[in-house]
Structure formats: C-alpha cells, structure tokens
Amino acid sequence: MQTRSSPSVSSLHSLAREAGMSSFTDTPKPILYRRLKENYNLNRLQRAHKRGLKRRVDEDMCDFDADLGASSSSSSSSYPDESSPRAMRHAGRSARHDNELEPWDERRGDPDDSRSRKRSRESSKGKGRAGERSRTPPRKAAAKSGYSKPRDAGTKLVDPIMLTELPPGALTFEFQRPNGTGVVYHLNSLIDYFLATGDFTEPETRIEFSDADLKRIDEIAAASQLGKSSVLAAKLNPTRFNDAKLDRDAIVGLERCAGELVADMLKVIESNDPEEGQMRLIMYLFPLFSDLHRQLRTADAEYSSRCMDHFAAYVNGPPNRPTVDKFGFLPIVLSFFRQLREGESMDFGF
C-alpha cells in the first residue's frame, strides 16, 4: 500500500536530488519516501521539480527555434514548427516525466497547482462568455434580460401585479434581482400589495425585499405625495397582519376541503355504479360542499366565485380530454354549482 500511494522510484530519486540528499540511490523506496516526507517539504519539492522541468523544456524550445530560424534562412526545406520531430520529442519527454507525479498530486493535492488551474478555467470561461456577448446582437441581448427596463420609447411595460400596461409617466420602482435582472413595478400597486397582504417578497420569485428597498419605496412615495402608509414601518410591525394572515389561512383551508369534495364528485361521474354514485352525491357530497361554499362565500365572495369557476373547469375536464360521463352525472353537478353561485336555497331532506 505504501508503494501505491507514493511516486515512482525515479520520481523519488529526482526529488531527493532536488533536496540535495546524498547516497539515496541504494535506499529502498519506502525508506526514501518516508525520509522525504518527514525531513523535507514533499509538496514544495514537487513544485520546484516541475518548475525546473518546465524551465528546461522552455530553454530547449528556445534553442530549437533559434536553430530552426537559422536553418530556414539557409535552406527552404525545413520542418514546420508544429510538426517538428524534435519539438514532439521534447513535449513527449516532459509529458511522460510529469505523468509520473500526476497520480500523487491528484491524491495528495497541490494547492498552488489547483489554484492556478482554477484561475485558468475561470479566465477561459470569462473569455468565452465575453465572446458570446460580443457576438450577440443588441436586440437579442435585450430580449434575454426579459425584465430589464427598456430604453426605446416605443417599448411598453406591463405591471407584474396588475398585468396591465404601465401608462406613460407612471411612477415606477425597479427591483434588482440577485441574478442582475431588473423588474419594473407600478409603485401604487406594489405598495398596495405590501399593505394588503403583509408579504414583503416579490410576487413572481418570492425574493424578499430588503429594508433598503422598502425605505427607498417610502422615499419615492413621500416625494411624489402618494399618501400611502410606510411599507418599512408595516414590515417592522408584523402584528398588524396577524388577523389578515389568520383569515387567509382559514379561507385557503375551506377551499382545500371543498376541492377534495369536488375530486370525489369527479370520481362519482366517472364511476361504473350509478346507484351508489347517486346516493353518494345526494347524501354526502352535495350537503358538505354546500356548507363549505356558504362559509367561503361569507368570508370572501370574490374568492368564492373564482373557486367555483375553477371547480367547474376541473369537473368538465380539458378540451382535448373531456370528462367521460356514462350515466349523466356531469350536468347534475354543474347545475348544482350554478345554483350555489346564484344563491338558491336547496333542501336535502335532512
């Protein structure tokens, strides 16, 4: 195991020669390796040895280039630089000599070499990205950014909250995301969103607005005399949103319970037992759903209406794969939804 994790004998001899040791040729490999490791800085010796090899190869290449230039001036039949036999021999010898130390370096780690390799990779990546940016047309580069503020007067902005076009001269706020893109919001709708929900994150990505961003929003609103409450003060006082969050959680819970009943209704529509399905609708699903819808409509009528639209679309199925109704339950369920939306009272007999 000692010989597997250490360099070869020739590499150890080169390192010992670099360290100035004497009478090391007859020393067994394990003992020589242990002496180099305990008495000398083995990593430092390896780096110095590699630098010496590289220096000698560079000197040989310089001498070869000088000889090649002299021979090319006297004769026109010289080898090309990239296919020269002598250059290939030098490169092969240096590669073979370095490969003897390569397994040791990979296992033990060389901080300087790893840092240099990392810097070279980062520089090459940076050059590639810079070249890609330089080859990208200006319009395509602007389109890639997506949410960046347009520079052309004819380009129109859409508020991500209201999904409406921002009118010319509207008061806006640009939020910078960590990836460098900017999202332009209508300042009025953004402040109303914060104060109504108590959620101080971006509506699209849920990235939290910093206190500096909220302070800047307050300063812009105060300078424009919008008459809005401070969003930073609202964030620092979370108790004012406790009731709103409790109501929102209760409404979402009612919607989820109603959604489970709608899923059971769809199972009845697609079932193969009409008698059992009819009894289940009349005795269990319709009464429970009616009670949940009443509570949801009392808490938030607008949210209840949107939920009913979603439930009806879910029961009907997508256009390319509509719900299979073998026994005519689908019109009954849709009629039940319509009666609930219109506020008609229903008597289930109990």
Coordinates of C-alpha atoms in Angstrom, one line a residue:
M1 CA 0.0 0.0 0.0
Q2 CA 3.0 2.3 0.6
T3 CA 4.2 2.0 -3.0
R4 CA 0.8 2.5 -4.5
S5 CA 0.3 5.9 -2.7
S6 CA 3.7 7.2 -3.4
P7 CA 5.5 8.4 -6.6
S8 CA 7.7 6.0 -8.6
V9 CA 11.4 5.3 -7.7
S10 CA 12.7 7.5 -10.5
S11 CA 10.5 10.4 -9.3
L12 CA 11.7 9.9 -5.7
H13 CA 15.3 10.0 -6.9
S14 CA 14.6 13.2 -8.8
L15 CA 13.1 14.8 -5.7
A16 CA 16.0 13.6 -3.5
R17 CA 18.4 15.1 -5.9
E18 CA 16.4 18.3 -5.8
A19 CA 16.6 18.3 -2.0
G20 CA 20.4 17.7 -2.0
M21 CA 20.4 14.3 -0.4
S22 CA 23.4 12.1 -0.8
S23 CA 23.6 8.3 -1.2
F24 CA 20.0 7.8 -1.9
T25 CA 20.3 5.6 -4.9
D26 CA 20.7 2.4 -2.8
T27 CA 18.0 3.4 -0.3
P28 CA 14.8 1.3 -0.5
K29 CA 11.8 3.1 -1.8
P30 CA 9.6 3.1 1.4
I31 CA 12.5 4.4 3.5
L32 CA 13.4 7.1 0.9
Y33 CA 9.7 8.2 0.7
R34 CA 9.4 8.4 4.5
R35 CA 12.6 10.5 4.7
L36 CA 11.4 12.9 2.1
K37 CA 8.1 13.2 3.7
E38 CA 9.3 13.6 7.3
N39 CA 12.5 15.7 6.8
Y40 CA 11.6 17.7 3.7
N41 CA 8.5 19.5 2.4
L42 CA 7.5 17.0 -0.2
N43 CA 4.9 19.2 -1.9
R44 CA 7.4 22.0 -2.2
L45 CA 10.0 19.7 -3.7
Q46 CA 7.5 18.5 -6.3
R47 CA 6.6 22.1 -7.3
A48 CA 10.2 23.1 -7.5
H49 CA 10.9 20.0 -9.6
K50 CA 8.1 20.7 -12.0
R51 CA 9.3 24.3 -12.4
G52 CA 12.8 23.1 -13.2
L53 CA 11.4 20.7 -15.8
K54 CA 9.3 23.4 -17.4
R55 CA 12.3 25.8 -17.4
R56 CA 14.5 23.3 -19.1
V57 CA 11.8 22.5 -21.7
D58 CA 11.4 26.2 -22.4
E59 CA 15.1 26.6 -22.9
D60 CA 15.3 23.7 -25.2
M61 CA 12.4 25.1 -27.3
C62 CA 14.1 28.5 -27.5
D63 CA 17.3 26.8 -28.7
F64 CA 15.3 24.8 -31.2
D65 CA 13.5 27.9 -32.5
A66 CA 16.9 29.6 -32.9
D67 CA 18.3 26.6 -34.8
L68 CA 15.2 26.4 -36.9
G69 CA 15.3 30.0 -37.8
A70 CA 19.0 29.7 -38.8
S71 CA 18.3 26.5 -40.9
S72 CA 15.3 28.1 -42.6
S73 CA 17.3 31.1 -43.7
S74 CA 19.9 28.7 -45.3
S75 CA 17.5 26.1 -46.6
S76 CA 13.9 26.2 -47.7
S77 CA 13.1 22.6 -46.8
S78 CA 12.7 23.0 -43.0
Y79 CA 10.1 21.3 -40.9
P80 CA 7.0 23.3 -39.8
D81 CA 7.1 24.4 -36.1
E82 CA 4.0 22.4 -35.1
S83 CA 5.1 19.1 -36.7
S84 CA 8.9 19.2 -35.8
P85 CA 10.2 15.8 -34.7
R86 CA 12.5 17.5 -32.1
A87 CA 9.6 19.5 -30.6
M88 CA 7.4 16.5 -30.4
R89 CA 10.2 14.5 -28.7
H90 CA 10.7 17.3 -26.1
A91 CA 6.9 17.5 -25.5
G92 CA 6.7 13.8 -25.1
R93 CA 9.6 13.5 -22.6
S94 CA 8.1 16.4 -20.5
A95 CA 4.6 14.9 -20.6
R96 CA 5.9 11.4 -19.6
H97 CA 8.1 12.8 -16.8
D98 CA 5.1 14.9 -15.4
N99 CA 2.7 12.0 -15.6
E100 CA 4.9 10.0 -13.1
L101 CA 4.0 12.6 -10.4
E102 CA 0.4 13.1 -11.6
P103 CA -1.3 10.3 -9.5
W104 CA 0.4 11.5 -6.4
D105 CA -0.6 15.1 -7.0
E106 CA -4.2 14.2 -7.6
R107 CA -4.4 12.1 -4.4
R108 CA -2.5 14.4 -2.1
G109 CA -3.5 17.7 -3.6
D110 CA -1.3 20.7 -4.7
P111 CA -2.8 24.0 -3.5
D112 CA -0.8 26.1 -5.9
D113 CA -1.5 24.0 -8.9
S114 CA -5.2 23.7 -8.1
R115 CA -5.5 27.4 -7.7
S116 CA -3.6 28.0 -11.0
R117 CA -5.8 25.5 -12.8
K118 CA -9.0 27.1 -11.3
R119 CA -7.8 30.6 -12.4
S120 CA -7.1 29.3 -15.9
R121 CA -10.6 27.7 -16.1
E122 CA -12.3 30.9 -14.9
S123 CA -10.3 33.1 -17.3
S124 CA -11.2 30.8 -20.2
K125 CA -14.9 30.8 -19.2
G126 CA -14.8 34.6 -18.9
K127 CA -13.3 34.9 -22.3
G128 CA -15.9 32.5 -23.8
R129 CA -18.8 34.5 -22.2
A130 CA -17.3 37.8 -23.3
G131 CA -17.0 36.4 -26.8
E132 CA -20.6 35.2 -26.7
R133 CA -21.8 38.6 -25.5
S134 CA -19.9 40.3 -28.2
R135 CA -21.4 38.0 -30.9
T136 CA -25.0 38.5 -29.6
P137 CA -26.9 41.2 -31.4
P138 CA -28.1 44.1 -29.2
R139 CA -31.8 43.4 -29.6
K140 CA -31.3 39.7 -28.8
A141 CA -29.3 40.6 -25.7
A142 CA -32.0 42.9 -24.5
A143 CA -34.6 40.2 -25.1
K144 CA -32.6 37.8 -23.0
S145 CA -32.7 40.1 -20.0
G146 CA -36.5 39.8 -20.1
Y147 CA -37.5 42.3 -17.4
S148 CA -34.9 44.9 -17.8
K149 CA -36.2 48.4 -18.3
P150 CA -36.5 49.2 -22.0
R151 CA -34.5 52.0 -23.5
D152 CA -36.7 52.5 -26.6
A153 CA -39.5 55.0 -26.3
G154 CA -41.9 52.7 -28.2
T155 CA -41.4 49.7 -25.9
K156 CA -44.3 49.1 -23.5
L157 CA -44.0 47.9 -19.9
V158 CA -46.6 45.6 -18.1
D159 CA -47.0 45.7 -14.3
P160 CA -46.4 42.2 -13.0
I161 CA -49.0 42.6 -10.3
M162 CA -52.0 44.0 -12.2
L163 CA -50.9 42.6 -15.6
T164 CA -51.8 45.9 -17.2
E165 CA -49.8 48.2 -19.3
L166 CA -48.0 51.0 -17.5
P167 CA -49.2 54.3 -18.7
P168 CA -46.6 56.9 -19.8
G169 CA -45.1 58.9 -17.0
A170 CA -46.4 56.4 -14.3
L171 CA -44.5 56.3 -11.1
T172 CA -42.5 53.0 -11.1
F173 CA -40.0 51.1 -8.9
E174 CA -37.3 48.8 -10.4
F175 CA -36.4 45.8 -8.2
Q176 CA -33.0 44.3 -8.9
R177 CA -32.9 40.6 -8.6
P178 CA -29.7 38.7 -7.4
N179 CA -29.1 37.5 -11.0
G180 CA -28.8 41.1 -12.2
T181 CA -32.2 41.4 -14.0
G182 CA -34.5 44.3 -13.1
V183 CA -38.3 44.1 -12.7
V184 CA -40.3 47.3 -13.1
Y185 CA -43.4 47.6 -10.9
H186 CA -46.1 50.3 -10.7
L187 CA -45.4 51.9 -7.4
N188 CA -49.0 52.3 -6.4
S189 CA -49.9 48.6 -7.0
L190 CA -46.7 47.5 -5.3
I191 CA -47.3 49.5 -2.1
D192 CA -51.0 48.3 -2.1
Y193 CA -49.8 44.7 -2.4
F194 CA -47.5 45.0 0.5
L195 CA -50.0 46.7 2.8
A196 CA -52.8 44.4 1.9
T197 CA -51.0 41.0 2.1
G198 CA -48.2 41.7 4.6
D199 CA -46.0 39.7 2.3
F200 CA -42.8 41.7 1.6
T201 CA -41.5 39.4 -1.1
E202 CA -41.5 39.8 -4.9
P203 CA -44.8 38.4 -6.2
E204 CA -43.1 36.5 -9.1
T205 CA -40.0 34.9 -7.5
R206 CA -40.7 35.3 -3.7
I207 CA -37.3 37.1 -3.3
E208 CA -37.6 39.2 -0.1
F209 CA -37.4 43.0 -0.4
S210 CA -34.6 44.3 1.8
D211 CA -35.1 47.1 4.3
A212 CA -33.1 49.4 2.0
D213 CA -35.5 48.7 -0.9
L214 CA -38.6 49.4 1.3
K215 CA -37.0 52.6 2.6
R216 CA -36.4 53.7 -1.0
I217 CA -40.0 52.9 -1.8
D218 CA -41.2 55.1 1.1
E219 CA -38.9 57.9 0.0
I220 CA -40.2 57.9 -3.6
A221 CA -43.8 57.7 -2.4
A222 CA -43.3 60.6 0.1
A223 CA -41.5 62.7 -2.6
S224 CA -44.4 62.1 -5.0
Q225 CA -47.1 62.7 -2.3
L226 CA -49.0 59.5 -2.9
G227 CA -50.5 59.5 0.6
K228 CA -49.5 55.8 1.3
S229 CA -48.5 54.3 4.6
S230 CA -44.9 53.4 5.2
V231 CA -44.1 49.8 3.9
L232 CA -41.0 49.7 6.0
A233 CA -42.9 50.5 9.2
A234 CA -45.5 47.9 8.2
K235 CA -42.8 45.2 7.9
L236 CA -41.3 46.1 11.3
N237 CA -44.7 45.7 12.9
P238 CA -45.8 42.2 11.9
T239 CA -48.6 42.0 14.5
R240 CA -50.8 44.3 12.3
F241 CA -51.1 41.4 9.8
N242 CA -51.8 38.6 12.3
D243 CA -55.6 38.8 11.8
A244 CA -55.3 39.1 8.0
K245 CA -53.0 36.0 7.9
L246 CA -55.4 34.1 10.1
D247 CA -58.3 34.9 7.8
R248 CA -56.3 34.0 4.7
D249 CA -55.2 30.6 6.2
A250 CA -58.9 29.9 7.1
I251 CA -60.1 30.7 3.6
V252 CA -57.4 28.6 2.0
G253 CA -58.3 25.7 4.3
L254 CA -62.0 25.9 3.3
E255 CA -61.0 26.0 -0.4
R256 CA -58.9 22.8 0.1
C257 CA -61.7 21.0 1.8
A258 CA -64.1 21.9 -0.9
G259 CA -61.6 20.9 -3.5
E260 CA -61.4 17.4 -2.0
L261 CA -65.2 17.1 -2.3
V262 CA -65.1 18.2 -5.9
A263 CA -62.5 15.5 -6.6
D264 CA -64.8 12.9 -5.1
M265 CA -67.6 14.2 -7.3
L266 CA -65.5 13.6 -10.4
K267 CA -64.9 10.1 -9.2
V268 CA -68.6 9.6 -9.0
I269 CA -69.1 10.9 -12.5
E270 CA -66.5 8.5 -13.9
S271 CA -67.6 5.5 -11.8
N272 CA -69.5 2.5 -13.1
D273 CA -72.1 2.3 -10.3
P274 CA -74.9 4.8 -10.9
E275 CA -76.9 3.8 -7.9
E276 CA -74.0 4.1 -5.5
G277 CA -72.9 7.4 -7.1
Q278 CA -76.4 8.9 -6.9
M279 CA -76.6 8.1 -3.2
R280 CA -73.2 9.4 -2.5
L281 CA -73.9 12.8 -4.2
I282 CA -77.2 13.4 -2.5
M283 CA -76.4 12.0 0.9
Y284 CA -72.8 13.1 1.4
L285 CA -71.1 15.3 -1.2
F286 CA -73.7 17.9 -2.0
P287 CA -74.6 18.8 1.6
L288 CA -71.0 19.1 2.8
F289 CA -70.0 21.1 -0.2
S290 CA -73.0 23.4 0.2
D291 CA -71.9 24.2 3.8
L292 CA -68.3 24.8 2.9
H293 CA -69.3 27.1 0.0
R294 CA -71.6 29.1 2.3
Q295 CA -68.7 29.7 4.7
L296 CA -66.3 30.6 1.9
R297 CA -68.8 33.0 0.3
T298 CA -69.4 34.7 3.7
A299 CA -65.6 35.2 4.2
D300 CA -64.7 36.3 0.7
A301 CA -67.4 36.4 -2.1
E302 CA -64.9 37.2 -4.8
Y303 CA -62.5 34.4 -3.9
S304 CA -65.5 32.1 -3.7
S305 CA -66.6 33.0 -7.2
R306 CA -63.1 32.3 -8.6
C307 CA -63.1 28.9 -6.8
M308 CA -66.4 27.9 -8.4
D309 CA -65.0 28.8 -11.8
H310 CA -62.0 26.5 -11.1
F311 CA -64.2 23.7 -9.8
A312 CA -66.5 23.8 -12.8
A313 CA -63.5 23.7 -15.2
Y314 CA -61.9 20.8 -13.3
V315 CA -65.1 18.7 -13.5
N316 CA -65.6 19.4 -17.2
G317 CA -62.0 18.4 -18.0
P318 CA -59.6 19.8 -20.5
P319 CA -60.8 20.4 -24.1
N320 CA -58.6 17.7 -25.6
R321 CA -59.7 15.2 -23.0
P322 CA -63.2 16.0 -21.6
T323 CA -64.7 14.1 -18.7
V324 CA -66.3 10.8 -19.6
D325 CA -69.9 10.9 -18.3
K326 CA -71.5 7.5 -18.7
F327 CA -74.6 8.0 -16.6
G328 CA -75.4 11.7 -16.9
F329 CA -74.0 12.9 -13.6
L330 CA -72.0 15.8 -15.1
P331 CA -75.0 18.1 -15.9
I332 CA -76.3 17.4 -12.4
V333 CA -73.1 18.5 -10.7
L334 CA -72.7 21.6 -13.0
S335 CA -76.4 22.6 -12.2
F336 CA -75.6 22.2 -8.5
F337 CA -72.6 24.6 -8.9
R338 CA -74.8 27.1 -10.8
Q339 CA -77.5 27.1 -8.1
L340 CA -74.9 27.7 -5.4
R341 CA -73.4 30.6 -7.3
E342 CA -76.8 32.2 -7.8
G343 CA -77.6 31.8 -4.1
E344 CA -80.5 29.4 -4.4
S345 CA -81.5 27.6 -1.3
M346 CA -81.5 23.8 -1.5
D347 CA -83.3 21.3 0.7
F348 CA -81.5 18.0 1.0
G349 CA -84.3 16.4 3.2
F350 CA -82.4 16.4 6.5

